[in-house]
Structure formats: structure tokens, C-alpha cells
Short mmCIF file of C-alpha atoms in Angstrom, two decimals:
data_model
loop_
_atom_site.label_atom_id
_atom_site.label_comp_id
_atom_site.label_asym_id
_atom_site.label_seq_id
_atom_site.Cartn_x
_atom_site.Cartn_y
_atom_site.Cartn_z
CA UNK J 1 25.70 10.99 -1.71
CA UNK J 2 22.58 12.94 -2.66
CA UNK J 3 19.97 13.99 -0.11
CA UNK J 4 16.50 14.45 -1.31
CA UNK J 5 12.77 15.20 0.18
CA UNK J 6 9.39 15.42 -0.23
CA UNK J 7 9.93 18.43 -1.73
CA UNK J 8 12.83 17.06 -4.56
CA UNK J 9 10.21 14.08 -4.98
CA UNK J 10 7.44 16.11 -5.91
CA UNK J 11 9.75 18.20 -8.46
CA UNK J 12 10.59 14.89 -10.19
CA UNK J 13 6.99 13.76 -10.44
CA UNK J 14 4.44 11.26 -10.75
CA UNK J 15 4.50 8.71 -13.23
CA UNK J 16 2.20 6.32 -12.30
CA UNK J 17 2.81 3.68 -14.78
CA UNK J 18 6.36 4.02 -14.58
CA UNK J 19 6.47 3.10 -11.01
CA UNK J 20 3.61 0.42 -11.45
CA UNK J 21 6.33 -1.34 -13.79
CA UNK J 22 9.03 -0.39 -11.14
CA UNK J 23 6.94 -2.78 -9.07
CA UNK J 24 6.05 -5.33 -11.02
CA UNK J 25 9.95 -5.80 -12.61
CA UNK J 26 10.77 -6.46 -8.61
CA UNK J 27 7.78 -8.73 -8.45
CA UNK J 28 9.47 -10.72 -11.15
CA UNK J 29 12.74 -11.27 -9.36
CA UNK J 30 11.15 -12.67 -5.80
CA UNK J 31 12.40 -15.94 -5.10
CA UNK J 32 15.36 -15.79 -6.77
CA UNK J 33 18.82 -14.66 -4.99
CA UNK J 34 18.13 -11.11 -6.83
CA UNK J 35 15.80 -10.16 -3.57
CA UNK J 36 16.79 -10.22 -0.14
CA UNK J 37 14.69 -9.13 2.38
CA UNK J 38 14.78 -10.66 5.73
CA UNK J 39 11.70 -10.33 8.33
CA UNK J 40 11.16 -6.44 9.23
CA UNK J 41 11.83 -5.88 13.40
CA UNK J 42 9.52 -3.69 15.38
CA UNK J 43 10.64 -1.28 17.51
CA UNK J 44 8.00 -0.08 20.09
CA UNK J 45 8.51 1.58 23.55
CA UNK J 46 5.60 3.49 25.46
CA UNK J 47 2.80 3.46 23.53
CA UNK J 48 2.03 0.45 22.40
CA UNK J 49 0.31 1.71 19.31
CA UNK J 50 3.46 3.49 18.20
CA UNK J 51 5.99 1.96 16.31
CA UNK J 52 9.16 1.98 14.41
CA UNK J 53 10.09 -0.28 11.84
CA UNK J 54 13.43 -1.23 9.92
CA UNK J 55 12.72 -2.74 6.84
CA UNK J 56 16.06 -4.03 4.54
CA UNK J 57 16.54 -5.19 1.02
CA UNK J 58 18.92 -5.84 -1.23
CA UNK J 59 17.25 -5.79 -5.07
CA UNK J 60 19.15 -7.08 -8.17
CA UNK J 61 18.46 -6.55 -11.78
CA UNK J 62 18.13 -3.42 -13.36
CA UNK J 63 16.90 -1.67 -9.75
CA UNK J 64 21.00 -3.02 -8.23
CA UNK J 65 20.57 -1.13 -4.64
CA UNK J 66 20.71 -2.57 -1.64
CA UNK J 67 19.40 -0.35 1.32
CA UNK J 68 17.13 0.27 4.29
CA UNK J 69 14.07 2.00 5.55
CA UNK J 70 13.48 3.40 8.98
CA UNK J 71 9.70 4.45 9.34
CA UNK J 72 7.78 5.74 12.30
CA UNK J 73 3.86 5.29 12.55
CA UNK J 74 2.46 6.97 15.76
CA UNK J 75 -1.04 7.54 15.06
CA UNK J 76 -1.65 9.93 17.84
CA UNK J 77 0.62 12.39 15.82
CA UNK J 78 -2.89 13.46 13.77
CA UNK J 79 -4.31 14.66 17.08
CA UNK J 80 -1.04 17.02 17.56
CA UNK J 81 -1.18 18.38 13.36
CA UNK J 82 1.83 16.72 12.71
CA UNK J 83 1.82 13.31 10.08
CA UNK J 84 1.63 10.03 11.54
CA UNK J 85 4.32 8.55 9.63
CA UNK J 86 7.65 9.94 9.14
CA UNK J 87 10.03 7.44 6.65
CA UNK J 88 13.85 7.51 5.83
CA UNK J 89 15.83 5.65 3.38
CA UNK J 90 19.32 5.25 3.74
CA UNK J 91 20.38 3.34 -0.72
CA UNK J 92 24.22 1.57 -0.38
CA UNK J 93 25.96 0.76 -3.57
CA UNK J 94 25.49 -3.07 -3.65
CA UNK J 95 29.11 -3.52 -4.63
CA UNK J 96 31.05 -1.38 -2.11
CA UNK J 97 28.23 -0.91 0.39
CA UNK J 98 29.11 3.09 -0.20
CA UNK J 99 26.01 5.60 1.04
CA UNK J 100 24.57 6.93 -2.10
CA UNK J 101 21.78 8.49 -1.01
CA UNK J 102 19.34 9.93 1.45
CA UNK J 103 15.80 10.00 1.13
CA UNK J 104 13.44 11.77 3.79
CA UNK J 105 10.17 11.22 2.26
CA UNK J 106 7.02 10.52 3.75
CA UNK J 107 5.67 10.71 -0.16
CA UNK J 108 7.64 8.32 -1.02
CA UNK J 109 6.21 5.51 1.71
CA UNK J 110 2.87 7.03 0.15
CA UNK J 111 3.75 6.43 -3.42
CA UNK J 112 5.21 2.83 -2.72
CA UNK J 113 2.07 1.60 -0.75
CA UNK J 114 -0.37 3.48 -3.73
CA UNK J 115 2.00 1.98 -6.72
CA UNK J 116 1.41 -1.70 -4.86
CA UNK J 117 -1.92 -1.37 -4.79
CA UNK J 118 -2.21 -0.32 -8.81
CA UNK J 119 -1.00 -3.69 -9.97
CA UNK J 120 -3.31 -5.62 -7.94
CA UNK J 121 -6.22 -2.83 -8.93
CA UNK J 122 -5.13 -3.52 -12.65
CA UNK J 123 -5.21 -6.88 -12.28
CA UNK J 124 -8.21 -7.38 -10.94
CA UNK J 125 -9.66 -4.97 -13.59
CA UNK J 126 -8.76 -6.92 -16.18
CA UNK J 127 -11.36 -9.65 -15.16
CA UNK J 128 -13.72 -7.09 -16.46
CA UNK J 129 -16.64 -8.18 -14.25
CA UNK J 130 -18.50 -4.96 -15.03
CA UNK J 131 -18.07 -2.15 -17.42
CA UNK J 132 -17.47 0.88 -14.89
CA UNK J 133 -17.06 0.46 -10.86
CA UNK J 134 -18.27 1.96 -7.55
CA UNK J 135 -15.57 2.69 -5.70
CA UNK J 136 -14.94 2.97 -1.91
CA UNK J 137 -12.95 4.30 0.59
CA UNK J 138 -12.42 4.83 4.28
CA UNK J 139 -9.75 6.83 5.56
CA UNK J 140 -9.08 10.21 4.00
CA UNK J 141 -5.32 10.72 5.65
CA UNK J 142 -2.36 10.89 3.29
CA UNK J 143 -2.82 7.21 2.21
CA UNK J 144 -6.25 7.65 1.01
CA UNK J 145 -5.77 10.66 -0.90
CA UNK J 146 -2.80 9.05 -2.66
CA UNK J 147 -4.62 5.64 -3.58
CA UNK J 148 -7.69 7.81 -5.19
CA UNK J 149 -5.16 10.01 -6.87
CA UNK J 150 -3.52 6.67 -8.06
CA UNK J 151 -7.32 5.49 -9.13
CA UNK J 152 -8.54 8.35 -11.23
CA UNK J 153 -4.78 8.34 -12.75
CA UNK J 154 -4.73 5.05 -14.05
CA UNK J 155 -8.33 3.80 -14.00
CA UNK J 156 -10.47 6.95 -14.10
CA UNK J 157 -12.00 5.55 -17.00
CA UNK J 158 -13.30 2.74 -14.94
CA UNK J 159 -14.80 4.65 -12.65
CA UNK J 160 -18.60 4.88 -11.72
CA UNK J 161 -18.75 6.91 -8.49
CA UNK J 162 -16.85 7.66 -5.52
CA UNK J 163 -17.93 7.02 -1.65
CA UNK J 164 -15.87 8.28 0.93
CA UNK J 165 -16.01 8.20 5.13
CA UNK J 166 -13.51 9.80 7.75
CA UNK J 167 -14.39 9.36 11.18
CA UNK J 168 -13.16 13.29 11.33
CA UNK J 169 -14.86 14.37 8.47
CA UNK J 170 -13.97 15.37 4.91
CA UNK J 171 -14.80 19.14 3.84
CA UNK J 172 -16.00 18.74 0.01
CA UNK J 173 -14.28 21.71 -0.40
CA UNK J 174 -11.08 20.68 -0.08
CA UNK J 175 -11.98 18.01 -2.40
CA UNK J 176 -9.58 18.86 -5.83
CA UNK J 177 -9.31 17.47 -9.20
CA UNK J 178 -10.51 14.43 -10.26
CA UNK J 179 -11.36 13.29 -6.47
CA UNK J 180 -14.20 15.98 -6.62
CA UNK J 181 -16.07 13.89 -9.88
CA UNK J 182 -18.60 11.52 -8.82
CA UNK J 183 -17.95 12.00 -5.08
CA UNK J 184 -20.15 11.56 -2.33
CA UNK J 185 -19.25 11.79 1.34
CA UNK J 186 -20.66 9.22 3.38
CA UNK J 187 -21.74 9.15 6.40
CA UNK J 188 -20.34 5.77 7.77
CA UNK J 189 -18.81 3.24 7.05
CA UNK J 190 -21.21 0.35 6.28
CA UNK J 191 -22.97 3.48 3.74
CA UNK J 192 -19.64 2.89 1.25
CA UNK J 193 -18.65 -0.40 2.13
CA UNK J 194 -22.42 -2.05 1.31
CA UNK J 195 -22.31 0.07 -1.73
CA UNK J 196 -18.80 -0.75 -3.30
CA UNK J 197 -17.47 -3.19 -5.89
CA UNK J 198 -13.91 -1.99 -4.80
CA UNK J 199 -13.43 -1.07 -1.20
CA UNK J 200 -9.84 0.94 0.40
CA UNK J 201 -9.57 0.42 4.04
CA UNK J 202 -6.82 3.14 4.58
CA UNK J 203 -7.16 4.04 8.50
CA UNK J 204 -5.00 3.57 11.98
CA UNK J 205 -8.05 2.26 13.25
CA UNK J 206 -7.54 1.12 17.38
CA UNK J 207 -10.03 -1.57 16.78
CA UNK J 208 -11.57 -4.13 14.15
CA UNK J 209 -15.46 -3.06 12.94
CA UNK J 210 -16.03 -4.44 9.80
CA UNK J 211 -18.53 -7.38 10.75
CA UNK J 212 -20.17 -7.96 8.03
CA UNK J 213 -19.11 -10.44 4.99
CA UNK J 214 -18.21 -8.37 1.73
CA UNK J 215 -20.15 -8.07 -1.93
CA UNK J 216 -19.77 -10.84 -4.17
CA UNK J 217 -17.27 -10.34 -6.41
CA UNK J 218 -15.95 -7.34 -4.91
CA UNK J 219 -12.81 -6.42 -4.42
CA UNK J 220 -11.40 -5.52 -0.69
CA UNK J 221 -8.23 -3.38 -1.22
CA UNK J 222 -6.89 -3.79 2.93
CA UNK J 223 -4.24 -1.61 3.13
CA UNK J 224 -4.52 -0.89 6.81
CA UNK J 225 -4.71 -4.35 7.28
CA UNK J 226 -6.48 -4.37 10.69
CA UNK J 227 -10.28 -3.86 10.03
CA UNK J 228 -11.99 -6.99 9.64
CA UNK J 229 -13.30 -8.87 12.09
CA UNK J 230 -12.55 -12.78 11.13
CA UNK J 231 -15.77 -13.80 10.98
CA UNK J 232 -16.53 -11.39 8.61
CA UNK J 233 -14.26 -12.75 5.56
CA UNK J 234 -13.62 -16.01 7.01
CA UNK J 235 -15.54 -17.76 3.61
CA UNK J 236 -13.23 -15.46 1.42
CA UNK J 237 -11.23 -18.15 -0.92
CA UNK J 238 -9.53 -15.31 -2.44
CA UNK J 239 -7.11 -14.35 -0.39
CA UNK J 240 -4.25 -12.39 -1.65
CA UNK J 241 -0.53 -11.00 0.52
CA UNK J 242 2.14 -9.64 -0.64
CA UNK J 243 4.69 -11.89 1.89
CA UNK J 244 2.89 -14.69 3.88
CA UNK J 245 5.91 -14.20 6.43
CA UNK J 246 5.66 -10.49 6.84
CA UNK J 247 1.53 -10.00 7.00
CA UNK J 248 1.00 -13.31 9.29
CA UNK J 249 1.66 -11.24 12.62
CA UNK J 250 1.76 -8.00 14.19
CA UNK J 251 -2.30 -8.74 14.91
CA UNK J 252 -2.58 -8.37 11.32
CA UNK J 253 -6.22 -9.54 9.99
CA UNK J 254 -4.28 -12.17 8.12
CA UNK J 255 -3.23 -13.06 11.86
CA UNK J 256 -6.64 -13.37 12.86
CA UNK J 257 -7.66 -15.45 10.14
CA UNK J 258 -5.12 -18.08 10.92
CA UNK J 259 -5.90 -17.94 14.67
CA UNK J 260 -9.63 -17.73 14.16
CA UNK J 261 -10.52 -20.09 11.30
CA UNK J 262 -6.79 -21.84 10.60
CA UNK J 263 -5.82 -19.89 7.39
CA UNK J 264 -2.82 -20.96 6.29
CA UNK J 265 -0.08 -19.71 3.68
CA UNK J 266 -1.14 -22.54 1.14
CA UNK J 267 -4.70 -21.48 1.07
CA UNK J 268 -3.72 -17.41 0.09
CA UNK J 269 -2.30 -16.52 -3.06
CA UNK J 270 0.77 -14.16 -3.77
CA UNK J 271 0.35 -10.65 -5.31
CA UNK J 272 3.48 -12.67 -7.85
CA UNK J 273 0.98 -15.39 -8.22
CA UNK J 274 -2.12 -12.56 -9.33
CA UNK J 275 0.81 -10.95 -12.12
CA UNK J 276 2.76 -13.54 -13.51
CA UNK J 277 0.42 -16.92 -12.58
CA UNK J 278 -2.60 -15.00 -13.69
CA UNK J 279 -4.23 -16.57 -10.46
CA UNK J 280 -7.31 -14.27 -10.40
CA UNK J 281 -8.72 -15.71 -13.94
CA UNK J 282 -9.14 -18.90 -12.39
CA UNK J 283 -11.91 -17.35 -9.52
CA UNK J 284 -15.59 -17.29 -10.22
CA UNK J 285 -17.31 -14.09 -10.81
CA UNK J 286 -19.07 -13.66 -7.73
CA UNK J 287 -16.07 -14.29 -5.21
CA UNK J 288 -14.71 -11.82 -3.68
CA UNK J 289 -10.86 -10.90 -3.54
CA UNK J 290 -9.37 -10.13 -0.39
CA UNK J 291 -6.05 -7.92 -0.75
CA UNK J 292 -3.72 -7.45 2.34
CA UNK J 293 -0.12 -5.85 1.90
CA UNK J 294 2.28 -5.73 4.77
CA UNK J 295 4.51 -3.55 2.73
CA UNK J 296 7.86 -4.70 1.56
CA UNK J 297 11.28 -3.54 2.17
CA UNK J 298 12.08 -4.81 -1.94
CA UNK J 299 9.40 -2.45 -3.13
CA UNK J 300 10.49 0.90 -0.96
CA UNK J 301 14.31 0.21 -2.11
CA UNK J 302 13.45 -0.22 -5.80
CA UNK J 303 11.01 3.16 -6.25
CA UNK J 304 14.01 4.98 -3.95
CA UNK J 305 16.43 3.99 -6.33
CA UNK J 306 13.97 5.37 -9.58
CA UNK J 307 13.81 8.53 -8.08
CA UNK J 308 17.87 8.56 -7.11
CA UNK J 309 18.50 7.63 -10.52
CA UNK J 310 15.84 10.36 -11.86
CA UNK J 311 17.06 13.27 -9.78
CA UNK J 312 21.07 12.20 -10.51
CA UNK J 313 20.29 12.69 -14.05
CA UNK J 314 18.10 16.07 -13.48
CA UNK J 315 20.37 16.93 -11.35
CA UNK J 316 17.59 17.98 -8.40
CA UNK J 317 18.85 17.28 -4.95
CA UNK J 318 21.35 18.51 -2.52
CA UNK J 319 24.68 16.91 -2.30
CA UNK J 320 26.12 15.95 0.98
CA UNK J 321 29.37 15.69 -0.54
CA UNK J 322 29.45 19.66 -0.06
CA UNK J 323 28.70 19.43 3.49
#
């Protein structure tokens, strides 16, 4: 058994494509017995807003690792300087359930949520509605650095300008690489989100304020998955989840819809349904898509078991074995 961190992850390094087709190999396998992944439990004690969350999976094909991941969100950590969310994975050999590995890597919750997000970005710029595209963001934590470092990576040719709001504030300074091109701090959030063709809500926003219905034809990339208020996208036919199941509760804005305006799972389309149903070409130009992923367990165990794979043969880690 290997042990590896943030800092092993970051020694291995970034292939963005690679683990965009980590995803979408995984993608190809749900609904068959080659992914299990039953509903994720919530563990939350004091503060309600805290939370920990066990998410399993067992993933076939050429990913084979079953496995689990333990991951704490408490969003007042940010007030203390500490990260909100702190992740674990604990890989088994699917055929003798032996511990192979141990991953402490907040990074690696960061690349898995980012990598997600690039195959629904890609497919939705495939449409090729326009030419270049304004993008948007709210939320400059960890998440929202890694989806724009995910955007200029694999799109930065696509790329018109850059809007970006933190309720604390972003020092251009600290603004490096490519997230410094064509970047403009804004100073709220209906500034970028009235002025963006592709919008990242990437916050651990308390409280729903978006109350206003989006662009036509924009894309609304919801990765924090509680900032709409229903009214707001309640006329939004596109409506894409990863996992009907998983994003349906928890006071998700999926939730809300259903409660508020009776969504229901046959009226949203699968991210599986946007890659290999090619669901998106079928939308007219001026609707907008509205992208909510709960996260799943299949996704974190396959990308844990590329970089297991990738450090066994660089041989970077520490093995446990010698402990």
C-alpha cells in the first residue's frame, strides 16, 4: 500500500485531457454492473452547515478499483486560514478487497470536480454558438481557481474575456498565468453573471441570490449547486445532472426545482446522455443549459486509481509497507 498527497499529486502532474478521458471512459460504463455506487450518507453533527460525506464505488473496466472517499466540507474553516474541504481515499483491490492505497488529497477532490466539468464545457463547445466566449465566475476559493486553470488549459483558445467576483475580494496581483489574460474583477455578482455566455458558480454560499433568469443560450456551469433561486431557472428545458438520485436532495437547487415547479428526473438530461446521446445538438440556440453535479463516488475512485497507477510506475509515493 502506497500513501500519497497533495504534494506526490502535484509531482505527477496535470494532464488535463488525460483525466477528461479518465472521465468520460467511466461515463461509458454507468448502468452497467461495471459501476457501483450506492447513495452517498451525510454525516453532520453541530453545525449544520458542516458536513462529512462517504462516498463508495466500485469501477470496472480498465479503471478495476473499488474504494471509498471520506470528505469534510466545513465552510467556516476559510474564516480560521485553514481549507474548507479536507478529502481521503482509501483504493481496495477489487478481487481480494486488499488496501492498495492512500490518498490524502484535497487536489485531487479539486481535479475530479474541474475534470467533470471539462466534458460538459467541451461538449457544449462543440455546438459552436459563437466563435470565442465571455466567461464567468463567482467564487475564487480552490474550486474556482482550478476550473479557470482547467478553462484556459483546454479551451483558452475559446476564450473572449474573463469576469470574476469574491465576496472577499480577489487581489489582481495574485492573479498568475493565463488567469491574468483578459481578466477583469467584478464588482458583484449580477456585473459577471449579466455579462457571461458561460457562468461557474463555485461558492459555499449560506443562501440562494441568483434571482434573475439566465442569457439565452448560455451556459450555467453550477458546481456549488445551491445558488439559484427556483424561480429564476424554472423555464430552463435544459437541464443537465450528473445522478438524478444523488443531486435531488441535500436542498440542492435541483431540490428546489422539483419542490418549487415539479421537476422531475424525466424532464433533466444525464451528463452520459450530453457525451454519448449527443443530447445538447438537439437544443435550440438560444436555450440555455443548466449544469448541476453532485459529484460522484465512480469519478473520485477512477482519477485515484490514474494517479496510483502513475506514481506505482514513477515510483513517487511513500510506502506503508515500510512502516
Amino acid at each position: 500500500m502506497i500513501y500519497l498527497n497533495d504534494g506526490h499529486i502535484r509531482e505527477l502532474g496535470i494532464d488535463w485531457s488525460a483525466l477528461v478521458a479518465e472521465i468520460e471512459s467511466t461515463l461509458d460504463l454507468m448502468g452497467t454492473p461495471e459501476v457501483v455506487q450506492p447513495l452517498k450518507p451525510y454525516l453532520r453533527f453541530g453545525n449544520p452547515r458542516n458536513r462529512i460525506i462517504a462516498m463508495l464505488s466500485y469501477v470496472g473496466g480498465k479503471t478495476d478499483v473499488s474504494g471509498i472517499k471520506w470528505i469534510a466540507s466545513f465552510p467556516g474553516n476559510t474564516d480560521l486560514g485553514i481549507p474548507r474541504a479536507h478529502s481521503t481515499i482509501i483504493l481496495n483491490d477489487p478481487s481480494t478487497g486488499i488496501p492498495i492505497a492512500v490518498i490524502n488529497s484535497a487536489m485531487l477532490s479539486e481535479l475530479r470536480t474541474a475534470a467533470v466539468s471539462a466534458v460538459m464545457l467541451g461538449r457544449y463547445l462543440a455546438l459552436e454558438r459563437k466563435h470565442k466566449y465571455r466567461i464567468g465566475l463567482i467564487g475564487w476559493g480552490p474550486i474556482g481557481r482550478r476550473h479557470m486553470d482547467m478553462v484556459h488549459s483546454l479551451f483558452g483558445d475559446k476564450v473572449e474575456s474573463v469576469k470574476l467576483f469574491d465576496l472577499k475580494g480577489i487581489d489582481p496581483v495574485k492573479l498568475v498565468g493565463a488567469s491574468k489574460e483578459n481578466t477583469k474583477i467584478a464588482g458583484s455578482w449580477q456585473d459577471v453573471y449579466g455579462d457571461s455566455d458561460i457562468f461557474f458558480t463555485c461558492t459555499s454560499s449560506a443562501s440562494r441570490y441568483i434571482d434573475r433568469p439566465p442569457l439565452p443560450g448560455s451556459l450555467l456551469m453550477n458546481i456549488s449547486l445551491r445558488e439559484y433561486m427556483p424561480e429564476s431557472v424554472s423555464s430552463v428545458k435544459a437541464i443537465v445532472v450528473d445522478n438524478w438520485h444523488e443531486v435531488c436532495r441535500e436542498n440542492t437547487d435541483i431540490e428546489q426545482l422539483r419542490d418549487y415547479a415539479g421537476l422531475a428526473e424525466k424532464d433533466t438530461l444525464s451528463l452520459r446522455d450530453i457525451v454519448y446521446g449527443e443530447a445538447l445538438s438537439l437544443l435550440a440556440s438560444t436555450e440555455p443549459v443548466f449544469f448541476n453535479p453532485m459529484g460522484m463516488a465512480a469519478f473520485d475512485m477512477t482519477l485515484a486509481a490514474y494517479y496510483w497507477r502513475l506514481a506505482v510506475q514513477s515510483g513517487i509515493g511513500i510506502s506503508l509497507e515500510d512502516y
